[in-house]
Structure formats: C-alpha cells, structure tokens
C-alpha cells in the first residue's frame, strides 16, 4: 500500500529516493506541514494549507501546486494509506542544485509527503499529565515559519529527555514562548493565557482550535506575554500540537503545577476537542 508521494508519484516510502544535492538535505532549505486526519477526514485542512502557502511565500519557494491539487494529493494519500486515523506530513524543498547558498534558477521544488498511523496515546498522558523543563530559546527569530531546519528544537527536546521530562518549554528574555514542538497555555484563577502570535512562535493550528473552543466555552483567554514565574506558579499548564492535541503538563522544572493532576479547565477543553474531531 502506498504511504508516500514524491514529485507526482504515489509509492511505498522505501522506494522514495532523492538526490543528496537536494537543498532540503544540504541546507535544511525546505518547509513542512503536518495534517491530522480523523475518520479519513483531514482536520482543519484549509488552515493547514493556508499556513503551508505562507511558509512557501516567506521562504520564497515556489508553490508547485494549486489548492485543489494539494487537496487531491492529500486525499489520495489518505485513500491509499488504508488508515482512518493518521497524519499526513508534507515537505517542500527548494529543489536539487549544485551546492551554493544563492537560490538556484529554473529549479523545481521537491515535493515529498508521507502518511503515518496515528500514534497510540498512553493513557498516563491524560491521567498523570506530562512533565516539562524550561530551557533557553536559542532559535532564530522567524519561528513563525514552519521550516524543516529544526536543529535547535531537536537539541532542546533532547535536553528535556535527558532531564527525564517530556517537553522543553522555550524561554526567551524571560518570556515563555512555546514548546520544542508544541504551543503552551497556562491557567491562573480560571483565566487562560498563551503567547501572542508573532515571529517568535509557530502559529499552531491546534492553538487556534483551542482558542476557538475557549471562546465557545466562555472561558476567558489573553494572548499576551507569559513570564517564567507565571508559568511556574500556574494552576494548570497545557501543551498543544496536531499530534498531541491538547495535553496537560503537571510538572515543570521538577515542581508540581497546581494540584499536580490534570486540571478542570483542561478536562473541559479536551472534551470539546474530542467532540470537534467528529
Ligand atoms: N510550535 C512548534 C515549534 C511546533 O513544531 C509545532 C508542531 N509542528 C507546534 C507549535 C504546534 O503546531 P500545530 O498545532 O499546528 O501542530
């Protein structure tokens, strides 16, 4: 069963071959997108395609497909995967060219996509919550573009793992921005806060879904800077992403958050999120 797509062809991932001169490989000169699929239906697809388009615009990589073509490729990948709950990963690099920093001319972007089964979620994540550590954000200052050059994120996530934690929460100039692969929400006195959408965070689609659900649930939200102290003293902390959805964090920097158990507001948002998937 084909679970991948490369430059116009659907094929098994083992048969996908690209040149070592691909600029995605040489420079990390590529952008990506990940779309969750529930019951064979892509979740918030137009928001993902809009962000994909923006990542291409911002990096000046030519968008090789129209929106309809993207929808068609994604639908075919879903159909060919034989799965109902899955993720579709899409990566577009600037293409293959002799190694030179300057953009090559007349080069076609490389388009690669793959499907993966939905990761089985350990129930502990919901009953116990996850743990996180705060770390210095050492990334560049265009974190709003979904680029494949993720070395800083990879190193920070590894730092968290080596500390025995699940996620690294990135702090820059005393401000809590986001996780290594997630957005961060905190709750204090039943009010929710998350970092504003600017150039220092990835505008997460799951973040937007949670913002929408909070409004529907009449739970107050502020999108403004969060200090490290506010994070450490929060009643609840949540992290969001397309693969994790919305998960409670019950330990930060080896200290319990609130009661040390997943919070009540998280449970309400999580329930609303599960409903939205149907
Ligand atoms: N921030 C970062 C740095 C990420 O890598 C991700 C996941 N790609 C997110 C936030 C969450 O984004 P989304 O909800 O669109 O998956």
Tab-separated table of N, CA and C and ligand atoms in Angstrom, residues 32-36 48 51 139 143 146 150 153 167 170 178-184 200-209 240-245 273, ligand 1:
chain	number	residue	atom	x	y	z
A	32	UNK	N	7.613	22.545	5.856
A	32	UNK	CA	6.799	21.338	6.011
A	32	UNK	C	5.458	21.670	6.632
A	33	UNK	N	4.605	20.671	6.626
A	33	UNK	CA	3.275	20.815	7.236
A	33	UNK	C	2.855	19.434	7.722
A	34	UNK	N	2.078	19.372	8.770
A	34	UNK	CA	1.562	18.085	9.244
A	34	UNK	C	0.078	18.230	9.536
A	35	UNK	N	-0.697	17.371	8.871
A	35	UNK	CA	-2.156	17.480	8.959
A	35	UNK	C	-2.714	16.233	9.640
A	36	UNK	N	-3.435	16.406	10.737
A	36	UNK	CA	-4.047	15.229	11.361
A	36	UNK	C	-5.305	14.817	10.596
A	48	UNK	N	-4.354	24.462	7.532
A	48	UNK	CA	-3.021	23.886	7.283
A	48	UNK	C	-2.492	24.317	5.914
A	51	UNK	N	-1.324	27.891	6.006
A	51	UNK	CA	-0.011	28.036	6.652
A	51	UNK	C	1.101	27.525	5.733
A	139	UNK	N	16.743	29.585	19.149
A	139	UNK	CA	16.404	29.522	17.723
A	139	UNK	C	16.585	30.890	17.054
A	143	UNK	N	10.493	32.112	14.007
A	143	UNK	CA	9.909	30.844	14.461
A	143	UNK	C	8.483	30.671	13.941
A	146	UNK	N	7.235	27.508	9.259
A	146	UNK	CA	7.378	26.078	9.573
A	146	UNK	C	8.461	25.468	8.683
A	150	UNK	N	15.295	22.208	11.992
A	150	UNK	CA	14.785	22.151	13.372
A	150	UNK	C	15.864	21.772	14.379
A	153	UNK	N	15.379	23.017	17.897
A	153	UNK	CA	14.251	22.352	18.547
A	153	UNK	C	14.622	20.921	18.954
A	167	UNK	N	8.847	17.385	27.511
A	167	UNK	CA	8.894	18.504	26.576
A	167	UNK	C	9.779	19.614	27.137
A	170	UNK	N	10.367	26.687	25.788
A	170	UNK	CA	11.394	27.648	25.385
A	170	UNK	C	11.107	29.023	25.964
A	178	UNK	N	6.908	28.864	23.639
A	178	UNK	CA	6.235	27.640	23.192
A	178	UNK	C	7.114	26.462	23.545
A	179	UNK	N	6.637	25.251	23.242
A	179	UNK	CA	7.448	24.062	23.470
A	179	UNK	C	8.328	23.792	22.259
A	180	UNK	N	9.167	22.739	22.339
A	180	UNK	CA	10.051	22.427	21.205
A	180	UNK	C	9.229	22.009	19.990
A	181	UNK	N	8.032	21.463	20.213
A	181	UNK	CA	7.158	21.079	19.088
A	181	UNK	C	5.691	21.276	19.452
A	182	UNK	N	5.436	22.220	20.352
A	182	UNK	CA	4.066	22.429	20.843
A	182	UNK	C	3.863	23.912	21.195
A	183	UNK	N	2.621	24.345	21.260
A	183	UNK	CA	2.309	25.655	21.856
A	183	UNK	C	1.942	25.441	23.323
A	184	UNK	N	2.048	26.516	24.111
A	184	UNK	CA	1.868	26.404	25.565
A	184	UNK	C	0.732	27.315	26.031
A	200	UNK	N	8.004	34.997	17.054
A	200	UNK	CA	8.766	34.146	17.971
A	200	UNK	C	8.104	32.799	18.270
A	201	UNK	N	6.890	32.583	17.727
A	201	UNK	CA	6.268	31.253	17.910
A	201	UNK	C	5.689	30.765	16.580
A	202	UNK	N	5.518	29.440	16.513
A	202	UNK	CA	4.814	28.887	15.364
A	202	UNK	C	3.307	29.088	15.603
A	203	UNK	N	2.602	29.660	14.623
A	203	UNK	CA	1.154	29.802	14.805
A	203	UNK	C	0.483	28.431	14.664
A	204	UNK	N	0.412	27.719	15.769
A	204	UNK	CA	-0.101	26.345	15.760
A	204	UNK	C	-1.579	26.305	15.378
A	205	UNK	N	-1.936	25.338	14.540
A	205	UNK	CA	-3.340	25.195	14.174
A	205	UNK	C	-4.123	24.681	15.390
A	206	UNK	N	-3.509	23.796	16.167
A	206	UNK	CA	-4.180	23.284	17.369
A	206	UNK	C	-4.376	24.412	18.373
A	207	UNK	N	-3.387	25.310	18.441
A	207	UNK	CA	-3.531	26.505	19.286
A	207	UNK	C	-4.783	27.267	18.871
A	208	UNK	N	-4.969	27.464	17.559
A	208	UNK	CA	-6.148	28.194	17.076
A	208	UNK	C	-7.438	27.448	17.407
A	209	UNK	N	-7.404	26.120	17.303
A	209	UNK	CA	-8.611	25.330	17.624
A	209	UNK	C	-8.948	25.516	19.109
A	240	UNK	N	-0.111	22.039	23.216
A	240	UNK	CA	-0.963	21.645	22.089
A	240	UNK	C	-0.117	21.429	20.831
A	241	UNK	N	-0.542	20.430	20.054
A	241	UNK	CA	0.021	20.249	18.704
A	241	UNK	C	-0.887	19.289	17.950
A	242	UNK	N	-0.680	19.232	16.645
A	242	UNK	CA	-1.529	18.367	15.825
A	242	UNK	C	-1.394	16.893	16.210
A	243	UNK	N	-0.233	16.481	16.680
A	243	UNK	CA	-0.106	15.068	17.066
A	243	UNK	C	-0.465	14.837	18.533
A	244	UNK	N	-0.219	15.820	19.408
A	244	UNK	CA	-0.525	15.624	20.835
A	244	UNK	C	-1.946	16.085	21.184
A	245	UNK	N	-2.554	16.885	20.279
A	245	UNK	CA	-3.830	17.559	20.551
A	245	UNK	C	-3.625	18.504	21.740
A	273	UNK	N	-12.581	19.321	22.453
A	273	UNK	CA	-11.694	19.000	21.327
A	273	UNK	C	-12.064	17.643	20.720
B	1	LIG	N1	5.277	25.000	17.931
B	1	LIG	C1	6.252	24.306	17.318
B	1	LIG	C2	7.668	24.776	17.459
B	1	LIG	C3	5.937	23.150	16.572
B	1	LIG	O1	6.919	22.458	15.957
B	1	LIG	C4	4.591	22.719	16.495
B	1	LIG	C5	4.213	21.479	15.743
B	1	LIG	N2	4.703	21.466	14.443
B	1	LIG	C6	3.606	23.485	17.146
B	1	LIG	C7	3.986	24.621	17.853
B	1	LIG	C8	2.158	23.097	17.086
B	1	LIG	O2	1.613	23.345	15.812
B	1	LIG	P1	0.317	22.581	15.290
B	1	LIG	O3	-0.733	22.738	16.334
B	1	LIG	O4	-0.035	23.262	14.028
B	1	LIG	O5	0.724	21.146	15.110
